[in-house]
Amino acid sequence: MSLKKDFLWGGAVAAHQLEGAYNVAGKGVSIMDVSTGGTKDTPRRITNGIVEGEYYPNHEAIDFYHHYKEDIAMFAEMGFKCFRTSIAWTRIYPTGLEEEPNEEGLKFYDDMFDECLKHGIKPVITLSHFEMPYHLVEVYGGWRDRKLIDLFVKFAKTCFERYKDKVEYWMTFNEINNQANYNSEGSIYGDSGIIYTPEDHREQVMYQASHYELVASAKAIEIGHQINPNFKIGCMIAMCPIYPYSCAPEDILMAHKAMEKRYYYTDVHVFGKYPPNITKLWERKGFDMDVTKEDLEVLKKGCVDYIGFSYYMSFAIKQKAENIYYDYDESHDLVRNPHVEASDWGWQVDPVGLRYALNWFTDHYHKPLFIVENGLGAYDKVEENGEIHDHYRIDYLRKHIEQMKKAVDEDGVDLMGYTPWGCIDLVAASTGQMSKRYGFIYVDKQDDGTGSFDRSRKDSFYWYQKVIKTNGEDL
Ligand code: P53
């Protein structure tokens, strides 16, 4: 038996990708409520407020808001020990600026968490998962503004106080390091609610917003630990290990420097301070950063209890001769890895990379780890009799769980749990599609918004049930 007896098997989702009910019970407009549908090749667009005639897939999503009892019962049937979701900031503070929280919003999560607990499922909660009040984008430009720190901390405190007896496991910002890809408009919008202007120096804007978020995270963690010393509060990092394309020393160093820039967030979360490679980079580039002495004190006091991370794919990189400082620009520098295959969306499938990631985090940080997302987005086919034979998904998950077990068994990694992404089909974050499916549970909802919302069990549902039952022994 390699995994702990109380290993947290479960599944993961995020509020905006499944709840729907976007304007129900006092909820405000969130940044994802103004994001249109896209495809693999056509990016989602951010509209100026909600525009009539546009299609916004998150408005209804899979209507978990009205189906959660049925859905949680199915999670329980699979044997989930935990369920990772997020709290929509806009249900609690519709514009972000209210002094008092919206009671109806708080009540929804009370009821939903009670439903989980009734089935012996522990909620694992992300406070900010690609979501914030759209109003804060309009008035402050999102996390460009230091004011966001206090607004977020107010929201976090409200949640910690209200759910202190129902939720033990928390995370502050989902995939806070996605925006390390500072040239991607989608990444900074999801992480920070920032819409770039032509005048922006994108890299500097990104480091500044990230700094405010890291300070907000640390403040929230300090307050959370005061509210309930038993809370386990983690960070959430999108882990795509960056491999050197070859054993040329320049490629090795390039991969190393790229890893520093993509993962310095973890250093700040775990050690409470910036690594010198980042402060040197700011200096060299002449970034005039708003980082105060008080901020640096705050960072020290709000370190994480564990590292939550997502793992879908690995990257590979080559050094280019003209890049003399080994600066990392994710939008230009990555190359295809010939040793691994890719999903229909071009995500490189690499199970061994998960073991590498677990080892990398352990060697750097010596903290408990929690795999809070992993999975394969794929097209599913519903057979005439209604069955869905998703052997490709089972194959992906099985290979990743095998590597995860080796990391525990052979490498001694301290692993808390595993929550595959999109345990029930939901709206894809990058493309807004329903057809990029991750679930064990199929939802009859299509890219054009049609569908009955009926739920059904895929083959992977029964397979995962067996995996949990045997604590990962029978794969
Ligand atoms: P979708 C990029 C790279 C790795 C993970 O993604 C990412 C992203 C941004 O899309 O996001 C996480 O739905 C994220 C989830 C998201 C999931 O991966 O684009 O935390 O919200 O749904 C899968 O296929």
Short mmCIF file of C-alpha atoms and ligand atoms in Angstrom, two decimals:
data_model
loop_
_atom_site.label_atom_id
_atom_site.label_comp_id
_atom_site.label_asym_id
_atom_site.label_seq_id
_atom_site.Cartn_x
_atom_site.Cartn_y
_atom_site.Cartn_z
CA MET A 1 0.00 0.00 0.00
CA SER A 2 1.85 3.07 -1.18
CA LEU A 3 -0.58 5.93 -0.65
CA LYS A 4 -1.64 7.19 2.77
CA LYS A 5 -4.80 5.68 4.24
CA ASP A 6 -6.47 9.08 4.30
CA PHE A 7 -5.25 10.02 0.81
CA LEU A 8 -7.53 12.71 -0.61
CA TRP A 9 -8.99 11.20 -3.77
CA GLY A 10 -11.50 13.48 -5.42
CA GLY A 11 -12.13 15.76 -8.36
CA ALA A 12 -11.70 19.43 -9.18
CA VAL A 13 -13.76 22.18 -10.81
CA ALA A 14 -14.07 25.97 -10.62
CA ALA A 15 -17.17 28.05 -9.90
CA HIS A 16 -17.36 29.97 -13.18
CA GLN A 17 -16.83 26.86 -15.29
CA LEU A 18 -19.77 24.91 -13.93
CA GLU A 19 -22.16 26.86 -11.71
CA GLY A 20 -24.01 28.93 -14.31
CA ALA A 21 -26.77 31.05 -12.68
CA TYR A 22 -24.55 34.01 -13.41
CA ASN A 23 -27.12 36.63 -12.41
CA VAL A 24 -29.03 34.74 -9.74
CA ALA A 25 -29.37 35.59 -6.02
CA GLY A 26 -27.55 38.89 -6.17
CA LYS A 27 -24.46 37.67 -8.01
CA GLY A 28 -22.43 40.38 -9.76
CA VAL A 29 -20.84 40.19 -13.20
CA SER A 30 -17.55 38.32 -13.07
CA ILE A 31 -14.66 38.66 -15.51
CA MET A 32 -15.61 35.33 -17.08
CA ASP A 33 -19.19 36.52 -17.67
CA VAL A 34 -17.90 38.84 -20.40
CA SER A 35 -15.74 36.20 -22.08
CA THR A 36 -17.25 34.73 -25.25
CA GLY A 37 -17.00 31.17 -26.54
CA GLY A 38 -13.94 30.28 -28.63
CA THR A 39 -12.42 27.26 -30.32
CA LYS A 40 -8.99 25.64 -30.49
CA ASP A 41 -8.00 28.17 -33.16
CA THR A 42 -10.19 31.19 -32.32
CA PRO A 43 -9.46 32.78 -28.96
CA ARG A 44 -12.25 33.81 -26.60
CA ARG A 45 -12.99 37.53 -26.71
CA ILE A 46 -13.52 39.89 -23.79
CA THR A 47 -16.47 42.18 -24.52
CA ASN A 48 -17.07 45.59 -23.04
CA GLY A 49 -19.64 44.43 -20.48
CA ILE A 50 -22.34 41.94 -21.41
CA VAL A 51 -23.32 42.57 -25.03
CA GLU A 52 -26.62 41.40 -26.45
CA GLY A 53 -26.31 38.83 -29.20
CA GLU A 54 -22.99 37.45 -27.94
CA TYR A 55 -22.75 33.91 -26.56
CA TYR A 56 -21.17 33.56 -23.14
CA PRO A 57 -20.75 29.88 -22.24
CA ASN A 58 -20.19 30.53 -18.52
CA HIS A 59 -23.58 32.20 -18.01
CA GLU A 60 -25.32 28.85 -17.85
CA ALA A 61 -22.35 26.47 -17.89
CA ILE A 62 -23.70 23.11 -16.68
CA ASP A 63 -26.04 24.75 -14.16
CA PHE A 64 -24.36 23.12 -11.18
CA TYR A 65 -26.03 25.85 -9.14
CA HIS A 66 -29.34 24.03 -9.53
CA HIS A 67 -27.95 20.48 -9.92
CA TYR A 68 -25.37 20.28 -7.15
CA LYS A 69 -27.23 17.75 -5.03
CA GLU A 70 -27.46 15.28 -7.87
CA ASP A 71 -23.85 15.92 -8.90
CA ILE A 72 -22.40 15.57 -5.42
CA ALA A 73 -24.35 12.31 -4.99
CA MET A 74 -22.56 11.02 -8.09
CA PHE A 75 -19.18 12.13 -6.71
CA ALA A 76 -20.04 10.21 -3.55
CA GLU A 77 -20.93 7.17 -5.65
CA MET A 78 -17.40 7.27 -7.10
CA GLY A 79 -16.10 7.38 -3.52
CA PHE A 80 -14.72 10.94 -3.48
CA LYS A 81 -13.02 11.89 -0.22
CA CYS A 82 -12.80 15.52 -1.26
CA PHE A 83 -14.18 17.93 -3.84
CA ARG A 84 -12.20 20.92 -5.05
CA THR A 85 -14.16 23.93 -6.22
CA SER A 86 -13.91 27.70 -5.89
CA ILE A 87 -16.07 30.43 -4.42
CA ALA A 88 -17.28 33.01 -6.95
CA TRP A 89 -16.14 36.33 -5.47
CA THR A 90 -19.12 37.97 -7.22
CA ARG A 91 -21.65 35.89 -5.30
CA ILE A 92 -20.20 37.22 -2.05
CA TYR A 93 -19.23 40.77 -3.09
CA PRO A 94 -21.04 41.47 -6.37
CA THR A 95 -18.92 44.48 -7.37
CA GLY A 96 -16.09 43.86 -4.94
CA LEU A 97 -16.75 47.22 -3.26
CA GLU A 98 -19.68 46.44 -0.94
CA GLU A 99 -19.05 46.76 2.78
CA GLU A 100 -21.32 43.85 3.65
CA PRO A 101 -21.34 40.46 1.93
CA ASN A 102 -24.34 39.16 0.00
CA GLU A 103 -26.09 36.72 2.32
CA GLU A 104 -27.75 34.75 -0.48
CA GLY A 105 -24.37 34.05 -2.03
CA LEU A 106 -22.90 32.91 1.27
CA LYS A 107 -25.91 30.69 1.84
CA PHE A 108 -25.43 28.89 -1.49
CA TYR A 109 -21.94 27.73 -0.48
CA ASP A 110 -23.14 26.84 3.03
CA ASP A 111 -25.73 24.53 1.53
CA MET A 112 -23.35 23.09 -1.06
CA PHE A 113 -20.64 22.39 1.52
CA ASP A 114 -23.22 20.78 3.81
CA GLU A 115 -24.22 18.52 0.96
CA CYS A 116 -20.57 17.47 0.52
CA LEU A 117 -20.07 16.88 4.23
CA LYS A 118 -23.26 14.84 4.40
CA HIS A 119 -21.57 12.41 1.99
CA GLY A 120 -18.25 12.48 3.86
CA ILE A 121 -16.65 14.64 1.15
CA LYS A 122 -14.29 17.40 2.32
CA PRO A 123 -14.50 20.66 0.37
CA VAL A 124 -11.13 21.93 -0.92
CA ILE A 125 -11.61 25.58 -1.76
CA THR A 126 -9.83 28.00 -4.07
CA LEU A 127 -10.61 31.61 -3.28
CA SER A 128 -9.78 33.08 -6.66
CA HIS A 129 -9.99 30.82 -9.68
CA PHE A 130 -9.70 32.99 -12.81
CA GLU A 131 -12.44 35.13 -11.38
CA MET A 132 -13.06 38.53 -9.88
CA PRO A 133 -15.78 41.18 -10.10
CA TYR A 134 -15.78 42.74 -13.56
CA HIS A 135 -16.53 46.03 -11.86
CA LEU A 136 -12.97 46.02 -10.47
CA VAL A 137 -11.65 45.72 -14.00
CA GLU A 138 -13.69 48.75 -15.02
CA VAL A 139 -12.73 50.98 -12.11
CA TYR A 140 -9.22 49.81 -11.21
CA GLY A 141 -7.96 47.89 -14.24
CA GLY A 142 -7.96 44.68 -12.19
CA TRP A 143 -4.79 43.82 -10.26
CA ARG A 144 -2.93 46.78 -11.73
CA ASP A 145 -4.07 48.61 -8.62
CA ARG A 146 -2.81 48.07 -5.07
CA LYS A 147 -6.38 48.64 -3.80
CA LEU A 148 -7.18 45.11 -4.94
CA ILE A 149 -5.14 43.72 -2.05
CA ASP A 150 -7.55 44.93 0.62
CA LEU A 151 -10.61 44.06 -1.46
CA PHE A 152 -9.39 40.50 -1.87
CA VAL A 153 -8.44 40.19 1.78
CA LYS A 154 -11.94 41.35 2.77
CA PHE A 155 -13.42 38.61 0.57
CA ALA A 156 -11.01 35.97 1.91
CA LYS A 157 -11.72 36.91 5.52
CA THR A 158 -15.46 36.69 4.97
CA CYS A 159 -15.07 33.19 3.53
CA PHE A 160 -12.69 32.00 6.25
CA GLU A 161 -14.99 33.24 9.01
CA ARG A 162 -18.16 31.90 7.50
CA TYR A 163 -16.89 28.44 6.57
CA LYS A 164 -14.32 27.90 9.30
CA ASP A 165 -16.06 24.78 10.57
CA LYS A 166 -16.85 23.34 7.14
CA VAL A 167 -13.68 23.85 5.13
CA GLU A 168 -10.19 22.88 6.25
CA TYR A 169 -8.26 22.94 2.92
CA TRP A 170 -7.87 26.25 1.08
CA MET A 171 -5.88 27.74 -1.78
CA THR A 172 -5.53 31.45 -2.51
CA PHE A 173 -4.95 32.08 -6.26
CA ASN A 174 -5.45 29.43 -8.92
CA GLU A 175 -2.47 28.98 -11.23
CA ILE A 176 -1.06 32.33 -10.16
CA ASN A 177 1.92 31.69 -12.44
CA ASN A 178 -0.02 31.30 -15.72
CA GLN A 179 0.67 34.97 -16.29
CA ALA A 180 4.42 34.30 -16.35
CA ASN A 181 3.47 33.96 -20.01
CA TYR A 182 3.13 37.76 -20.01
CA ASN A 183 2.54 38.09 -23.74
CA SER A 184 -0.64 36.02 -23.55
CA GLU A 185 -3.72 38.21 -23.20
CA GLY A 186 -5.80 35.29 -21.94
CA SER A 187 -3.41 34.40 -19.12
CA ILE A 188 -3.19 37.86 -17.55
CA TYR A 189 -6.92 38.38 -17.91
CA GLY A 190 -7.72 35.13 -16.12
CA ASP A 191 -5.15 35.62 -13.37
CA SER A 192 -5.36 39.37 -12.87
CA GLY A 193 -8.33 40.87 -14.74
CA ILE A 194 -5.95 42.96 -16.81
CA ILE A 195 -6.67 44.06 -20.37
CA TYR A 196 -3.44 45.25 -21.95
CA THR A 197 -3.25 48.64 -23.63
CA PRO A 198 -0.80 49.31 -26.47
CA GLU A 199 1.33 51.45 -24.08
CA ASP A 200 1.80 48.67 -21.56
CA HIS A 201 5.18 47.14 -20.95
CA ARG A 202 3.58 43.74 -20.57
CA GLU A 203 6.31 42.06 -18.58
CA GLN A 204 6.46 44.84 -16.00
CA VAL A 205 2.67 45.01 -15.68
CA MET A 206 2.65 41.28 -15.05
CA TYR A 207 5.33 41.39 -12.32
CA GLN A 208 3.52 44.23 -10.59
CA ALA A 209 0.11 42.53 -10.61
CA SER A 210 1.70 39.28 -9.46
CA HIS A 211 3.36 41.11 -6.59
CA TYR A 212 0.04 42.53 -5.36
CA GLU A 213 -1.49 39.06 -5.56
CA LEU A 214 1.38 37.50 -3.63
CA VAL A 215 0.98 40.15 -0.92
CA ALA A 216 -2.80 39.60 -0.87
CA SER A 217 -2.25 35.87 -0.62
CA ALA A 218 0.17 36.24 2.30
CA LYS A 219 -2.18 38.61 4.15
CA ALA A 220 -5.08 36.21 3.65
CA ILE A 221 -3.02 33.26 4.88
CA GLU A 222 -1.99 35.08 8.04
CA ILE A 223 -5.61 36.00 8.80
CA GLY A 224 -6.84 32.51 7.91
CA HIS A 225 -4.45 30.90 10.37
CA GLN A 226 -5.70 33.26 13.08
CA ILE A 227 -9.33 32.42 12.34
CA ASN A 228 -8.71 28.69 12.48
CA PRO A 229 -5.23 27.39 13.32
CA ASN A 230 -6.22 24.04 11.80
CA PHE A 231 -6.67 25.50 8.34
CA LYS A 232 -4.31 24.15 5.71
CA ILE A 233 -3.81 26.94 3.21
CA GLY A 234 -1.86 26.35 0.06
CA CYS A 235 -0.84 28.05 -3.13
CA MET A 236 -1.78 26.79 -6.58
CA ILE A 237 0.83 26.59 -9.29
CA ALA A 238 0.40 25.53 -12.93
CA MET A 239 3.27 23.09 -13.26
CA CYS A 240 4.49 22.50 -16.81
CA PRO A 241 8.12 21.41 -16.38
CA ILE A 242 10.35 23.04 -18.99
CA TYR A 243 12.87 20.58 -20.39
CA PRO A 244 16.04 21.50 -22.26
CA TYR A 245 15.63 20.50 -25.90
CA SER A 246 19.15 19.06 -25.98
CA CYS A 247 22.15 18.53 -23.74
CA ALA A 248 23.86 21.62 -25.18
CA PRO A 249 24.93 23.58 -22.08
CA GLU A 250 23.04 26.63 -23.39
CA ASP A 251 19.81 24.64 -23.61
CA ILE A 252 20.31 23.32 -20.08
CA LEU A 253 20.85 26.81 -18.72
CA MET A 254 17.94 28.20 -20.75
CA ALA A 255 15.58 25.59 -19.32
CA HIS A 256 16.85 26.40 -15.84
CA LYS A 257 16.33 30.15 -16.26
CA ALA A 258 12.88 29.53 -17.74
CA MET A 259 11.93 27.42 -14.73
CA GLU A 260 13.07 30.22 -12.40
CA LYS A 261 10.78 32.71 -14.12
CA ARG A 262 7.79 30.41 -14.33
CA TYR A 263 8.05 29.17 -10.73
CA TYR A 264 9.42 32.03 -8.60
CA TYR A 265 5.86 32.40 -7.34
CA THR A 266 6.34 29.17 -5.39
CA ASP A 267 9.50 30.59 -3.76
CA VAL A 268 7.58 33.63 -2.57
CA HIS A 269 4.65 31.53 -1.32
CA VAL A 270 6.87 29.01 0.49
CA PHE A 271 9.83 31.10 1.73
CA GLY A 272 8.09 34.47 2.05
CA LYS A 273 10.64 36.32 -0.07
CA TYR A 274 11.75 36.89 -3.65
CA PRO A 275 14.63 34.88 -5.05
CA PRO A 276 17.57 37.07 -6.18
CA ASN A 277 17.19 35.99 -9.81
CA ILE A 278 13.89 37.91 -9.98
CA THR A 279 15.02 41.07 -8.21
CA LYS A 280 18.13 41.12 -10.42
CA LEU A 281 15.92 40.81 -13.48
CA TRP A 282 13.81 43.81 -12.37
CA GLU A 283 16.99 45.78 -11.82
CA ARG A 284 18.51 44.89 -15.19
CA LYS A 285 15.29 45.70 -17.04
CA GLY A 286 14.79 48.92 -15.12
CA PHE A 287 11.36 47.95 -13.80
CA ASP A 288 10.20 50.52 -11.32
CA MET A 289 8.34 48.17 -9.01
CA ASP A 290 5.93 49.21 -6.28
CA VAL A 291 7.25 46.85 -3.61
CA THR A 292 7.27 48.41 -0.14
CA LYS A 293 9.11 47.41 3.03
CA GLU A 294 5.75 46.58 4.58
CA ASP A 295 4.96 44.29 1.66
CA LEU A 296 8.16 42.37 2.29
CA GLU A 297 7.21 41.96 5.95
CA VAL A 298 3.75 40.73 4.98
CA LEU A 299 5.21 38.14 2.62
CA LYS A 300 7.29 36.66 5.44
CA LYS A 301 4.26 36.20 7.67
CA GLY A 302 1.96 34.45 5.24
CA CYS A 303 3.72 31.33 4.01
CA VAL A 304 1.79 28.36 2.67
CA ASP A 305 1.20 25.03 4.40
CA TYR A 306 1.32 23.00 1.22
CA ILE A 307 1.84 23.33 -2.52
CA GLY A 308 -1.21 22.64 -4.66
CA PHE A 309 -0.48 22.30 -8.34
CA SER A 310 -2.00 21.38 -11.68
CA TYR A 311 -0.22 19.10 -14.08
CA TYR A 312 -1.35 18.54 -17.67
CA MET A 313 1.76 18.69 -19.84
CA SER A 314 5.44 19.46 -20.12
CA PHE A 315 7.26 22.02 -22.27
CA ALA A 316 10.64 22.00 -24.01
CA ILE A 317 12.93 24.91 -24.82
CA LYS A 318 15.98 25.82 -26.93
CA GLN A 319 18.31 28.70 -26.29
CA LYS A 320 18.54 31.23 -29.11
CA ALA A 321 21.95 32.80 -29.67
CA GLU A 322 20.56 36.35 -29.63
CA ASN A 323 18.93 35.81 -26.23
CA ILE A 324 22.08 36.68 -24.32
CA TYR A 325 20.37 37.12 -20.94
CA TYR A 326 18.43 33.88 -21.19
CA ASP A 327 15.17 35.78 -20.81
CA TYR A 328 12.09 33.58 -20.99
CA ASP A 329 9.22 34.50 -23.28
CA GLU A 330 6.80 31.59 -23.19
CA SER A 331 4.95 32.82 -26.26
CA HIS A 332 8.11 32.49 -28.44
CA ASP A 333 10.62 30.16 -26.92
CA LEU A 334 8.95 26.76 -26.57
CA VAL A 335 9.55 23.96 -29.03
CA ARG A 336 7.75 20.69 -29.66
CA ASN A 337 9.19 17.72 -27.80
CA PRO A 338 9.61 14.83 -30.27
CA HIS A 339 9.55 12.24 -27.47
CA VAL A 340 5.96 12.78 -26.33
CA GLU A 341 2.56 12.88 -28.00
CA ALA A 342 0.05 15.68 -27.84
CA SER A 343 -3.71 15.94 -27.19
CA ASP A 344 -6.17 17.18 -29.83
CA TRP A 345 -5.53 20.66 -28.40
CA GLY A 346 -1.76 20.33 -28.72
CA TRP A 347 -1.06 19.76 -25.01
CA GLN A 348 1.97 17.45 -24.73
CA VAL A 349 1.03 14.31 -22.83
CA ASP A 350 3.87 13.27 -20.52
CA PRO A 351 3.13 11.06 -17.49
CA VAL A 352 6.80 10.80 -16.46
CA GLY A 353 6.76 14.59 -16.29
CA LEU A 354 4.36 14.32 -13.36
CA ARG A 355 6.89 12.27 -11.41
CA TYR A 356 9.55 14.79 -12.39
CA ALA A 357 7.32 17.63 -11.18
CA LEU A 358 6.67 15.94 -7.84
CA ASN A 359 10.39 15.43 -7.34
CA TRP A 360 11.24 18.96 -8.44
CA PHE A 361 8.81 20.54 -5.98
CA THR A 362 9.98 18.27 -3.18
CA ASP A 363 13.68 18.99 -3.75
CA HIS A 364 13.11 22.74 -3.88
CA TYR A 365 10.57 23.24 -1.14
CA HIS A 366 10.25 20.16 1.13
CA LYS A 367 6.53 20.78 1.57
CA PRO A 368 3.51 18.48 1.33
CA LEU A 369 2.16 18.41 -2.23
CA PHE A 370 -1.38 18.16 -3.52
CA ILE A 371 -2.10 17.40 -7.19
CA VAL A 372 -5.24 19.49 -7.54
CA GLU A 373 -5.65 19.17 -11.33
CA ASN A 374 -4.66 16.62 -13.95
CA GLY A 375 -6.56 15.28 -16.90
CA LEU A 376 -7.16 14.98 -20.61
CA GLY A 377 -9.44 17.29 -22.54
CA ALA A 378 -10.94 15.13 -25.30
CA TYR A 379 -13.90 14.78 -27.64
CA ASP A 380 -16.34 12.16 -26.35
CA LYS A 381 -18.74 10.15 -28.46
CA VAL A 382 -22.10 9.11 -27.08
CA GLU A 383 -23.07 5.66 -28.42
CA GLU A 384 -26.62 4.91 -29.50
CA ASN A 385 -27.33 3.19 -26.20
CA GLY A 386 -26.02 6.24 -24.35
CA GLU A 387 -22.72 4.72 -23.24
CA ILE A 388 -19.43 6.63 -23.50
CA HIS A 389 -16.31 4.53 -23.95
CA ASP A 390 -13.58 6.98 -22.94
CA HIS A 391 -10.64 4.54 -22.83
CA TYR A 392 -8.26 7.38 -23.87
CA ARG A 393 -9.11 9.24 -20.66
CA ILE A 394 -8.65 6.13 -18.53
CA ASP A 395 -5.33 5.50 -20.25
CA TYR A 396 -4.13 9.06 -19.56
CA LEU A 397 -5.14 9.00 -15.91
CA ARG A 398 -3.82 5.49 -15.28
CA LYS A 399 -0.38 6.42 -16.61
CA HIS A 400 -0.26 9.55 -14.50
CA ILE A 401 -1.38 7.77 -11.34
CA GLU A 402 1.31 5.12 -11.93
CA GLN A 403 3.97 7.84 -12.00
CA MET A 404 2.45 9.56 -8.98
CA LYS A 405 2.71 6.30 -7.02
CA LYS A 406 6.34 5.84 -8.03
CA ALA A 407 7.08 9.34 -6.75
CA VAL A 408 5.61 8.37 -3.39
CA ASP A 409 6.99 4.81 -3.22
CA GLU A 410 10.41 5.17 -4.73
CA ASP A 411 11.19 8.86 -4.25
CA GLY A 412 9.54 9.55 -0.90
CA VAL A 413 7.38 12.48 -2.01
CA ASP A 414 4.88 13.66 0.63
CA LEU A 415 1.61 13.65 -1.30
CA MET A 416 -1.74 14.66 0.23
CA GLY A 417 -4.15 13.88 -2.56
CA TYR A 418 -5.18 13.80 -6.18
CA THR A 419 -8.15 15.61 -7.70
CA PRO A 420 -8.41 15.17 -11.48
CA TRP A 421 -9.71 18.18 -13.34
CA GLY A 422 -13.28 18.55 -14.53
CA CYS A 423 -14.58 15.44 -12.77
CA ILE A 424 -17.88 16.45 -14.33
CA ASP A 425 -17.86 17.98 -17.85
CA LEU A 426 -17.66 21.76 -17.76
CA VAL A 427 -16.72 24.83 -19.80
CA ALA A 428 -13.05 24.80 -20.84
CA ALA A 429 -11.12 27.78 -19.48
CA SER A 430 -8.90 28.44 -22.48
CA THR A 431 -11.44 27.95 -25.27
CA GLY A 432 -14.86 28.23 -23.62
CA GLN A 433 -15.81 24.95 -25.25
CA MET A 434 -18.00 22.21 -23.80
CA SER A 435 -16.62 19.76 -26.36
CA LYS A 436 -13.19 19.78 -24.68
CA ARG A 437 -14.38 17.34 -22.04
CA TYR A 438 -12.57 16.08 -18.94
CA GLY A 439 -15.35 14.43 -16.94
CA PHE A 440 -16.12 11.04 -15.49
CA ILE A 441 -19.68 12.34 -15.72
CA TYR A 442 -20.97 13.41 -19.12
CA VAL A 443 -23.22 16.47 -19.31
CA ASP A 444 -25.48 16.93 -22.30
CA LYS A 445 -24.56 20.52 -23.04
CA GLN A 446 -23.00 21.50 -26.35
CA ASP A 447 -20.76 24.30 -27.66
CA ASP A 448 -23.71 26.20 -29.10
CA GLY A 449 -25.52 26.17 -25.77
CA THR A 450 -28.05 23.46 -26.66
CA GLY A 451 -28.58 20.32 -24.59
CA SER A 452 -30.77 18.77 -21.92
CA PHE A 453 -28.25 19.16 -19.02
CA ASP A 454 -28.75 15.43 -18.35
CA ARG A 455 -25.89 13.72 -16.54
CA SER A 456 -24.58 10.22 -17.35
CA ARG A 457 -21.70 7.97 -16.31
CA LYS A 458 -18.80 7.40 -18.71
CA ASP A 459 -16.68 4.22 -18.59
CA SER A 460 -14.08 6.22 -16.67
CA PHE A 461 -16.65 6.75 -13.90
CA TYR A 462 -16.59 3.04 -12.98
CA TRP A 463 -12.85 2.84 -13.46
CA TYR A 464 -12.16 5.77 -11.08
CA GLN A 465 -14.59 4.31 -8.56
CA LYS A 466 -12.44 1.15 -8.50
CA VAL A 467 -9.24 3.17 -8.23
CA ILE A 468 -10.50 5.02 -5.17
CA LYS A 469 -11.91 1.88 -3.59
CA THR A 470 -8.53 0.15 -3.78
CA ASN A 471 -6.61 3.32 -2.79
CA GLY A 472 -4.88 3.33 -6.15
CA GLU A 473 -3.84 -0.33 -6.11
CA ASP A 474 -6.13 -1.52 -8.93
CA LEU A 475 -5.53 0.69 -11.92
P1 P53 B 1 -8.85 24.03 -20.30
C1 P53 B 1 -3.27 26.62 -19.28
C2 P53 B 1 -2.30 25.65 -19.01
C3 P53 B 1 -2.50 24.74 -17.99
C4 P53 B 1 -3.67 24.80 -17.25
O1 P53 B 1 -7.76 23.90 -19.14
C5 P53 B 1 -4.62 25.77 -17.50
C6 P53 B 1 -4.43 26.70 -18.51
C7 P53 B 1 -5.44 27.74 -18.82
O2 P53 B 1 -6.46 27.23 -19.59
O3 P53 B 1 -5.73 25.95 -16.77
C8 P53 B 1 -6.18 25.00 -15.80
O4 P53 B 1 -10.17 24.14 -19.61
C9 P53 B 1 -7.22 25.72 -14.97
C10 P53 B 1 -8.62 25.24 -15.19
C11 P53 B 1 -8.76 24.77 -16.61
C12 P53 B 1 -7.86 23.56 -16.79
O5 P53 B 1 -6.52 23.89 -16.52
O6 P53 B 1 -8.49 25.23 -21.03
O7 P53 B 1 -6.92 25.77 -13.60
O8 P53 B 1 -9.51 26.28 -14.86
O9 P53 B 1 -10.06 24.46 -16.97
C13 P53 B 1 -7.91 22.94 -18.15
O10 P53 B 1 -8.75 22.78 -21.10
#
